[in-house]
Amino acid sequence: MKNKCWWHDKFYNFGARMTSTRRTIIDILHSTREHLSVEDIFKKVHEMNPSTGLTTVYRTLDLLEQMGMAQKYIFGDGKARYELAINRKGKGYHHHLVCVKCKTIIDYSDFTNNEIELFKATKTKLLKKYNFKIVNHVTYFYGLCGKCQNL
Amino acid sequence: MKNKCWWHDKFYNFGARMTSTRRTIIDILHSTREHLSVEDIFKKVHEMNPSTGLTTVYRTLDLLEQMGMAQKYIFGDGKARYELAINRKGKGYHHHLVCVKCKTIIDYSDFTNNEIELFKATKTKLLKKYNFKIVNHVTYFYGLCGKCQNL
DNA sequence: AATGAAAATGATAATTGTTTTCATATAGAT
DNA sequence: ATCTATATGAAAACAATTATCATTTTCATT
Ligand SMILES: [Mn+2]
Ligand SMILES: [Mn+2]
Ligand SMILES: [Zn+2]
Ligand SMILES: [Zn+2]
């Protein structure tokens, strides 16, 4: 692994090394808008380098999550799914709409000011009332996507 | 199983029968404020009737969820947890605060009018914008409980 | 460029939570 | 009391994830 890239330092500061498999996985996550399962990612890695083991994919995703570079989701189909926390388009924090029928996942990030305000208020309230310090929150909206409503 | 109870009809309408194990499990869920794992529930059932199998506990919880009597949660420790949807104290829909350190789970149900209003608005917005029909939503607040903040 | 210690990897086995299977037992309508 | 659909328990199967350990790779130091 010769040439550096922007995340080299991130890894270094975390006491981790940059390897080609890790870079491949980051690239894969970068290049999709989907919420890939570990198996999905493994298959894609395998196309580039068939000698890579599934274990390494698990370990890398775990690392990325700990570094705050990736988000892990458990939508309810029994397998973890991952997404870059900060992607190329700067898409940051967002929620998810999960179709209970076809399992499609839609990102929902266009929050209204009202929604943003409210979260801040809730944060304050929970700290006061329950002495609970929120570091993040996750919301899943379950329902029916357009297609599935007409079946 | 002789005497009827209030949920007898609920079962009947669902084409399900009332059995002593099912009643035991409902009682267990009724008598706690915790979010019990399947294993937790199995242990308690086992105290009352050691011949009950774990499979039946799984099956019963599944049934209760399908009937809308229980809620299943996956908080992130890899095991499902259950809670009665409508309990004796009439506690209904609520969110959860999950301490990332000690894994304590706190119920959070005292929503402000503002919060309730906003959810309705969001529901409408999502239907309009994504043509997505929400049937329910789940929010997990992750953070540090009072105790764990001072460690 | 060669060296060496720390970190990463892959193959395999082990673990864990959950589901399936199937023969037997039970609920509850008749 | 009888009968049939439903529920059950034991065991095996399953699927996702994690642990183990010998080998390879990274990268700071020579
Ligand atoms: Mn997303
Ligand atoms: Mn709860
Ligand atoms: Zn759908
Ligand atoms: Zn805590």
PDB file of C-alpha atoms in Angstrom, chain B residues 16 31 55 57 107 128 133 143:
ATOM      1  CA  ALA B  16     -55.597 -19.109  18.146  1.00  0.00           C
ATOM      2  CA  SER B  31     -45.742  -8.089  35.720  1.00  0.00           C
ATOM      3  CA  THR B  55     -39.526 -23.102  21.139  1.00  0.00           C
ATOM      4  CA  VAL B  57     -41.773 -19.256  24.096  1.00  0.00           C
ATOM      5  CA  ASP B 107     -38.989   4.231  28.575  1.00  0.00           C
ATOM      6  CA  LYS B 128     -46.854  13.325  -0.146  1.00  0.00           C
ATOM      7  CA  LYS B 133     -47.553   5.215   3.988  1.00  0.00           C
ATOM      8  CA  GLY B 143     -26.507   7.838  25.013  1.00  0.00           C
TER       9      GLY B 143
END
